[in-house]
CSV table of C-alpha atoms and ligand atoms in Angstrom, one decimal:
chain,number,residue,atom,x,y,z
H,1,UNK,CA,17.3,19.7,-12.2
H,2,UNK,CA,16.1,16.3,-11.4
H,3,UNK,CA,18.9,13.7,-11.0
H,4,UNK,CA,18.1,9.8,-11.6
H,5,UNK,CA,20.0,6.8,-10.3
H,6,UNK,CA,20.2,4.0,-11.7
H,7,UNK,CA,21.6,1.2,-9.7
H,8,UNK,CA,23.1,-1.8,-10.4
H,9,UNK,CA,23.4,-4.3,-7.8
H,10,UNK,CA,27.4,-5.5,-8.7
H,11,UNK,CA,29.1,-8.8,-7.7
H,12,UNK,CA,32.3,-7.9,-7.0
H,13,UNK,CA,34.9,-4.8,-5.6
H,14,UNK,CA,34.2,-1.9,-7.3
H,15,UNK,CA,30.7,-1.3,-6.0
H,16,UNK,CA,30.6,-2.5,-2.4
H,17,UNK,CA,30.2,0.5,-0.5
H,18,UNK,CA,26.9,1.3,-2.2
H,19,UNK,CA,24.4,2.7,-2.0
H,20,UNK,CA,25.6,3.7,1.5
H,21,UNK,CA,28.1,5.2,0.1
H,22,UNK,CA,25.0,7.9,-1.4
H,23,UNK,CA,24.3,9.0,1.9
H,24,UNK,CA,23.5,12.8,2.4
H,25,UNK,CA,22.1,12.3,-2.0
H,26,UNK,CA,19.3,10.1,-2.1
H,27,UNK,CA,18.1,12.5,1.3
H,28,UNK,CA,18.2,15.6,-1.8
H,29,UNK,CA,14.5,16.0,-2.8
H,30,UNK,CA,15.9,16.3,-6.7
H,31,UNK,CA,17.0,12.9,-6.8
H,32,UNK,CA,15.4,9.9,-7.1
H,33,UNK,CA,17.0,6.5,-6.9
H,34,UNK,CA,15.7,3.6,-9.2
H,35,UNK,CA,16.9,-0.3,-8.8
H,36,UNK,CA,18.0,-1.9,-11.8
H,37,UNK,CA,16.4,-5.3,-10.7
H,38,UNK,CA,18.2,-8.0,-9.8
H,39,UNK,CA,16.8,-11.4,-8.8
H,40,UNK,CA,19.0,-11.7,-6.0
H,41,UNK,CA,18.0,-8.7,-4.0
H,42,UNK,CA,14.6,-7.9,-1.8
H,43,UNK,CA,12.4,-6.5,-4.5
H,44,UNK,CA,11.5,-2.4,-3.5
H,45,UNK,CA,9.0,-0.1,-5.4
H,46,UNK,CA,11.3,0.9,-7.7
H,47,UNK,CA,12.5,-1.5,-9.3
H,48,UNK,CA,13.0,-1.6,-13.5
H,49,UNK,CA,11.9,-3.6,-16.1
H,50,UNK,CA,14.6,-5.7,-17.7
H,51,UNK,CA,14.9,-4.8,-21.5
H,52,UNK,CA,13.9,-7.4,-24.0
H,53,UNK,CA,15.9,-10.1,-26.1
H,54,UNK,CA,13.9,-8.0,-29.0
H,55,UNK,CA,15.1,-4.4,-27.7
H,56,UNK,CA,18.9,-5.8,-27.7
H,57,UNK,CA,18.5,-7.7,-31.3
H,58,UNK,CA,18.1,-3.7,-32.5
H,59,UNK,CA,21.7,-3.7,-31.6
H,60,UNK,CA,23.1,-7.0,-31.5
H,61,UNK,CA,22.9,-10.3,-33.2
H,62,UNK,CA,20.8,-13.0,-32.4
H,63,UNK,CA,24.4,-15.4,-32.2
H,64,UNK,CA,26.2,-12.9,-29.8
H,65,UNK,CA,23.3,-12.3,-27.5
H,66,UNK,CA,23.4,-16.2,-27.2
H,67,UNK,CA,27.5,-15.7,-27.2
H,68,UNK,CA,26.6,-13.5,-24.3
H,69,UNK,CA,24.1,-16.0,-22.3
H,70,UNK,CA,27.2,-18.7,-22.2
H,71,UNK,CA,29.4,-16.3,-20.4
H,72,UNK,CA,27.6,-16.2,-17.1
H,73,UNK,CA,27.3,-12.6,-17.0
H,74,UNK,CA,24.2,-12.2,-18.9
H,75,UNK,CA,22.1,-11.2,-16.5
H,76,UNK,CA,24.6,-8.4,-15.2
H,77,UNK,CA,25.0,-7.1,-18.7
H,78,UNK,CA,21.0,-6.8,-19.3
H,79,UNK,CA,20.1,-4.8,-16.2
H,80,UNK,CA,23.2,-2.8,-16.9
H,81,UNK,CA,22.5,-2.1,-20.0
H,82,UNK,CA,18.6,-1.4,-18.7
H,83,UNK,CA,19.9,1.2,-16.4
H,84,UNK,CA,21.0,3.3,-19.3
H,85,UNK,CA,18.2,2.7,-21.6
H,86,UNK,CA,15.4,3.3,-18.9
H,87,UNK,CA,17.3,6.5,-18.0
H,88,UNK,CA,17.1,7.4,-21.7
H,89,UNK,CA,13.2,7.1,-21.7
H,90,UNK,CA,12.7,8.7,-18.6
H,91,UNK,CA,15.0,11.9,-19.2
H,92,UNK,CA,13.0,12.0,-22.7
H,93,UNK,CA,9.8,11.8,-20.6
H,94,UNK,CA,10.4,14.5,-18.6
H,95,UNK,CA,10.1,12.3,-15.4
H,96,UNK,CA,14.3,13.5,-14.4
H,97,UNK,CA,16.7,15.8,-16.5
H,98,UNK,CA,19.9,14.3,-16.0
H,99,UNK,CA,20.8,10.2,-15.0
H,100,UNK,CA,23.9,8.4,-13.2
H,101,UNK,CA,24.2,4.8,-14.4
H,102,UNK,CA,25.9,2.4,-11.8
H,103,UNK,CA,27.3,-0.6,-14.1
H,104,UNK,CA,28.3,-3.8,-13.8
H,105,UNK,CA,29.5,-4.6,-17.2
H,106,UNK,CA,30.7,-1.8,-19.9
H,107,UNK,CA,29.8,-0.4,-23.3
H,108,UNK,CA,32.7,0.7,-25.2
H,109,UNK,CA,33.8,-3.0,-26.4
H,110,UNK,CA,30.2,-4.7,-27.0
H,111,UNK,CA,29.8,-4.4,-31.1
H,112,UNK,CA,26.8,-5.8,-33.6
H,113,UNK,CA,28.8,-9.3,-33.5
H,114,UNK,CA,31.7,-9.1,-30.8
H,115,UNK,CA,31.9,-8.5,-27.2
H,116,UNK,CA,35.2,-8.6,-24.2
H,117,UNK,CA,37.0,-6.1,-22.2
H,118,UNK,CA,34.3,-6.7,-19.4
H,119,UNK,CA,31.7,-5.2,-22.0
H,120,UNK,CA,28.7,-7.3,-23.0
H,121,UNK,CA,25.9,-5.3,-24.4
H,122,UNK,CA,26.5,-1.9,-25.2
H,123,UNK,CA,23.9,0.0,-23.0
H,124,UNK,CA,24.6,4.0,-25.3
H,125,UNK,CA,23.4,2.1,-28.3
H,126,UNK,CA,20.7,0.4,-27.1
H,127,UNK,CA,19.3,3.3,-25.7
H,128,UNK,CA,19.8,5.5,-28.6
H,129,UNK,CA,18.0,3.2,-30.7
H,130,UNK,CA,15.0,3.0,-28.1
H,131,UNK,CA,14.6,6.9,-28.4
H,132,UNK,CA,14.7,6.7,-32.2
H,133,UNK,CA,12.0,3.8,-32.1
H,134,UNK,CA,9.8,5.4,-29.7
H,135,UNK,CA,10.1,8.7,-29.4
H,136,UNK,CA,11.2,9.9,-33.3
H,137,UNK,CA,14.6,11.5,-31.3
H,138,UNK,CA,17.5,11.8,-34.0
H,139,UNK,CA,21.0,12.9,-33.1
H,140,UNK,CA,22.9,11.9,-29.8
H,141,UNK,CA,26.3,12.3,-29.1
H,142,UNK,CA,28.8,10.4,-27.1
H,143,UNK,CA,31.9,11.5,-25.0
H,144,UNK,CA,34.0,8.4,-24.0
H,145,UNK,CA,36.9,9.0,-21.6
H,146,UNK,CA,37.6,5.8,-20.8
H,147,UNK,CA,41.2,5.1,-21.0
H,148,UNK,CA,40.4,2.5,-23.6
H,149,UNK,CA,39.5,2.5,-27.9
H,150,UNK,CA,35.7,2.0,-27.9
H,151,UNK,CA,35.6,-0.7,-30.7
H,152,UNK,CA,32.4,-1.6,-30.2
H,153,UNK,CA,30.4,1.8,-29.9
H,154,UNK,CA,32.9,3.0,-33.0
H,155,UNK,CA,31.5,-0.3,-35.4
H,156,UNK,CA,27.9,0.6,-34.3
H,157,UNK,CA,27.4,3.9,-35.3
H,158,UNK,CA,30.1,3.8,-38.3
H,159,UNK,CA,28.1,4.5,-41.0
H,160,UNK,CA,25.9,6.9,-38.9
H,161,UNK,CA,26.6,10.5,-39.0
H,162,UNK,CA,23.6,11.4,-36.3
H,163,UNK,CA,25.3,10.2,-33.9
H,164,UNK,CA,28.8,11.9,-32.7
H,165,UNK,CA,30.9,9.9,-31.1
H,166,UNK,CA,34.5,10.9,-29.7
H,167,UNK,CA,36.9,8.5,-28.1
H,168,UNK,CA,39.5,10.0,-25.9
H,169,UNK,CA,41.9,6.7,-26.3
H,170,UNK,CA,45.7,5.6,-27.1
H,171,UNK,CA,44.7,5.6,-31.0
H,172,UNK,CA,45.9,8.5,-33.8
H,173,UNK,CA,43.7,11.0,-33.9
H,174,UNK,CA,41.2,10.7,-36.8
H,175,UNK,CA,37.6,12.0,-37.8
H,176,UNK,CA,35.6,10.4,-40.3
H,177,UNK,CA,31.6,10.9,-40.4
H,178,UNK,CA,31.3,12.1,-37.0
H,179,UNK,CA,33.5,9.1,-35.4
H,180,UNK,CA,36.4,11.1,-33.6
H,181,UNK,CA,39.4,9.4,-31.9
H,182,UNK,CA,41.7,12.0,-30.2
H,183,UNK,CA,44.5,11.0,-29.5
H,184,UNK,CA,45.4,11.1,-25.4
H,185,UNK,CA,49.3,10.4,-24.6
H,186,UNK,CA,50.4,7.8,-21.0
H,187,UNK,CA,51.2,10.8,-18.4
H,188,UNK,CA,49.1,13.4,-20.0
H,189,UNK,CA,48.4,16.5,-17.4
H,190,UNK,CA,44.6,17.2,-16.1
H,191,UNK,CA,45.0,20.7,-17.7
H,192,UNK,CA,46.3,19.2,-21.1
H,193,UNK,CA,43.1,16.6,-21.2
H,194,UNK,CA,40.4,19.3,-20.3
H,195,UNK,CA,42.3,21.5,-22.5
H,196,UNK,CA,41.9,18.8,-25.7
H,197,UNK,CA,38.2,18.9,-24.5
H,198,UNK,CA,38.0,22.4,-24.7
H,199,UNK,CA,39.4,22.9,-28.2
H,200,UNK,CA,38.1,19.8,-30.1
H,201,UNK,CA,34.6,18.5,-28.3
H,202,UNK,CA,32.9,21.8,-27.0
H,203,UNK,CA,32.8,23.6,-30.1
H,204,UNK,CA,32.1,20.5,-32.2
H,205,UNK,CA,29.3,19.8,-29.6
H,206,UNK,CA,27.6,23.1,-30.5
H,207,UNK,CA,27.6,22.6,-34.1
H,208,UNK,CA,26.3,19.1,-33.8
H,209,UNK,CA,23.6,19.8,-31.9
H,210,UNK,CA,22.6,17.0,-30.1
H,211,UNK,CA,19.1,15.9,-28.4
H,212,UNK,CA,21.3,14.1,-25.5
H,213,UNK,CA,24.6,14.2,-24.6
H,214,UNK,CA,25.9,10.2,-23.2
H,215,UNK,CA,29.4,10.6,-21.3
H,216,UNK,CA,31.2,6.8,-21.0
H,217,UNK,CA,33.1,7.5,-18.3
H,218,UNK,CA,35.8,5.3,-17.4
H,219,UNK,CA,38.2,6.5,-14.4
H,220,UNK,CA,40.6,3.3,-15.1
H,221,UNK,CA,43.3,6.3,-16.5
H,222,UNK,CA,43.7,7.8,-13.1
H,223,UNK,CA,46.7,7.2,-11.6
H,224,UNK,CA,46.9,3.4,-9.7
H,225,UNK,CA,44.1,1.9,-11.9
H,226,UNK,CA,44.7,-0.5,-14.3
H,227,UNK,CA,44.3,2.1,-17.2
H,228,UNK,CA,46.6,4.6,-15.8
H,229,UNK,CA,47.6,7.3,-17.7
H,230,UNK,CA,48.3,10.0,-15.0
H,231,UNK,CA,45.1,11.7,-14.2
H,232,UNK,CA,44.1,12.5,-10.7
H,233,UNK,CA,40.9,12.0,-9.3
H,234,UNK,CA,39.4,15.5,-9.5
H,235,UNK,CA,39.9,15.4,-13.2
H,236,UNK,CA,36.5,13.6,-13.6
H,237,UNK,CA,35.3,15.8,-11.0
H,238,UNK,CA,36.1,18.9,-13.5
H,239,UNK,CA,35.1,17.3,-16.9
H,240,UNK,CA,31.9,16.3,-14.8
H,241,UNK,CA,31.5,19.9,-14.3
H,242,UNK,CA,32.3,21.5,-17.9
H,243,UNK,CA,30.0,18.4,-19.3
H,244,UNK,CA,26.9,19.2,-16.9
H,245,UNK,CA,27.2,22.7,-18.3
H,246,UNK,CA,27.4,21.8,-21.9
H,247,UNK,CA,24.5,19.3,-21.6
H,248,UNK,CA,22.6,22.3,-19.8
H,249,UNK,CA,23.6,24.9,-22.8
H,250,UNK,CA,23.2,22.8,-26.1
H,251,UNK,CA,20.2,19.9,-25.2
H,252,UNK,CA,18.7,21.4,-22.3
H,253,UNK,CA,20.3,19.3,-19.7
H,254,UNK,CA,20.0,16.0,-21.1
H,255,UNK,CA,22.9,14.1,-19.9
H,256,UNK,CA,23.6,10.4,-19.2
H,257,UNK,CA,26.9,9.1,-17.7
H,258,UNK,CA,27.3,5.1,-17.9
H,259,UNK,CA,29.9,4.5,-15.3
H,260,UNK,CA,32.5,2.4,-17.8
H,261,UNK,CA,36.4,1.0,-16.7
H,262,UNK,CA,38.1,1.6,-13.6
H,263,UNK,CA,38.0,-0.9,-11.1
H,264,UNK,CA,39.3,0.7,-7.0
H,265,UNK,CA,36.9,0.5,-5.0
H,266,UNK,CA,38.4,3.4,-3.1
H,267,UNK,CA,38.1,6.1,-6.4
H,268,UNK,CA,34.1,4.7,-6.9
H,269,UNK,CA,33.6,5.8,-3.3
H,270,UNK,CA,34.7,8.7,-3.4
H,271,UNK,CA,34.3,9.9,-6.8
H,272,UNK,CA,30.6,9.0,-7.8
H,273,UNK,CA,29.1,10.9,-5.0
H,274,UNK,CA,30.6,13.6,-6.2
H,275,UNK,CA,29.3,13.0,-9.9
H,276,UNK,CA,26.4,12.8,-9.0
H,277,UNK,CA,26.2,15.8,-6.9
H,278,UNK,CA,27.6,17.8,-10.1
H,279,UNK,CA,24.7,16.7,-12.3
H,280,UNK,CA,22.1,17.3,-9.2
H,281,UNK,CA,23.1,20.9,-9.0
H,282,UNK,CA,20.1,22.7,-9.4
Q,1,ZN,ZN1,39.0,1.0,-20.3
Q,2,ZN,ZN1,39.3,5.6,-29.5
């Protein structure tokens, strides 16, 4: 397995301590690190192309891209969002098998027309629609355990039944034309959760058939985060696990995860090493 990193350089908390904090990973001779440019760092040899306004007017509007340009953040959200769809390409290329996408501004919330909850661009969806441009790829599905409704992935892929998305959120359950909200009670158990995935996603997984499996993983439910519902770290360290060898059983190890909520620095230290050791397991 060849693991890709895509890193974002992120204003803020929640990603000081790296890439230090990837010591002992980047050594690994599976994975390779790329640098989701940003003008404000030393230029290195791997460094990404942004994507183009044209590439997000596949997803968004015209109006809310400019929306998004008079927030400030635009140029966060566009190499964010380039992380995930370079990752994309490259996995479909056969360059690496599995990608890690450091973040500095969310999916879940960024819609055709709307944006907010920290999300500006919706990097899945973009990405998806890149592979069906180029490369003729057809059905994708999505795993979001954010603590959080994805609004904006949801309205995106609506009317879409190629693309699976289920939402692990504080909504009823439903499941209408492959758009899944399971319902996730405040204080629910890490057995109970991984349990819910166990029942409802993995066997709906293998029927479905995906080409790639994207996970939007948010760790703001763990307990102390501002999404707390009562998981414990190791939680995402588990799903991580069962996920990797889903993604290795049904799409021959095509897996993306787009680092989504949470915001302690502490939990990003110490947990995204360890996700990303998961999906480097050769
Ligand atoms: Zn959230
Ligand atoms: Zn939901």
């Amino acid at each position: 397995m060849k693991t890709g990193i895509f890193l974002y350089y992120q204003r803020g908390e929640r990603l000081r301590d790296f890439p230090e904090a990837l010591k002992g990973i980047l050594e690994k001779d599976n994975v390779f690190l790329y640098d989701a440019f940003y003008p404000s760092k030393p230029p290195s040899s791997f460094d990404l192309e942004s994507i183009s306004p044209e590439m997000l007017y596949q997803i968004h509007s015209p109006e809310m891209v400019e929306r998004v340009r008079k927030t400030g953040n635009f140029e966060g959200a566009l190499f964010s969002a380039t992380g995930t769809v370079r990752a994309a390409e490259k996995i479909w290329e056969g360059e690496i098998d599995n990608a890690f996408i450091f973040t500095g501004y969310g999916d879940h919330h960024a819609g055709t027309d709307f944006f907010g909850g920290g999300c500006y661009f919706n990097g899945a969806a973009l990405a998806i629609q890149e592979l069906r441009k180029r490369f003729g790829a057809k059905r994708f599905a999505i795993i979001d355990t954010d603590a959080h409704h994805g609004d904006g992935t949801w309205e995106i892929f609506g009317t879409d039944p190629e693309v699976l998305y289920v939402c692990f959120c504080g909504n009823p359950n439903s499941d209408e034309n492959n758009k899944v909200d399971i319902h996730v009670p405040v204080g629910v158990t890490d057995e109970a959760y991984l349990e819910m995935v166990r029942n409802t996603v993995f066997p709906r997984l293998r029927n479905f058939q995906p080409e790639v499996l994207f996970w939007n993983w948010g760790y703001d439910g763990t307990r102390g985060d501002y999404g707390d519902i009562g998981l414990s770290p190791d939680f995402h360290i588990l799903l991580a696990k069962k996920l990797k060898a889903m993604a290795d059983e049904i799409c021959r190890g095509k897996f993306i995860i787009v680092l989504c909520g949470g915001s302690r620095r502490d939990l990003a230290r110490t947990l995204i090493p360890r996700m990303i050791e998961v999906l480097a397991l050769k």
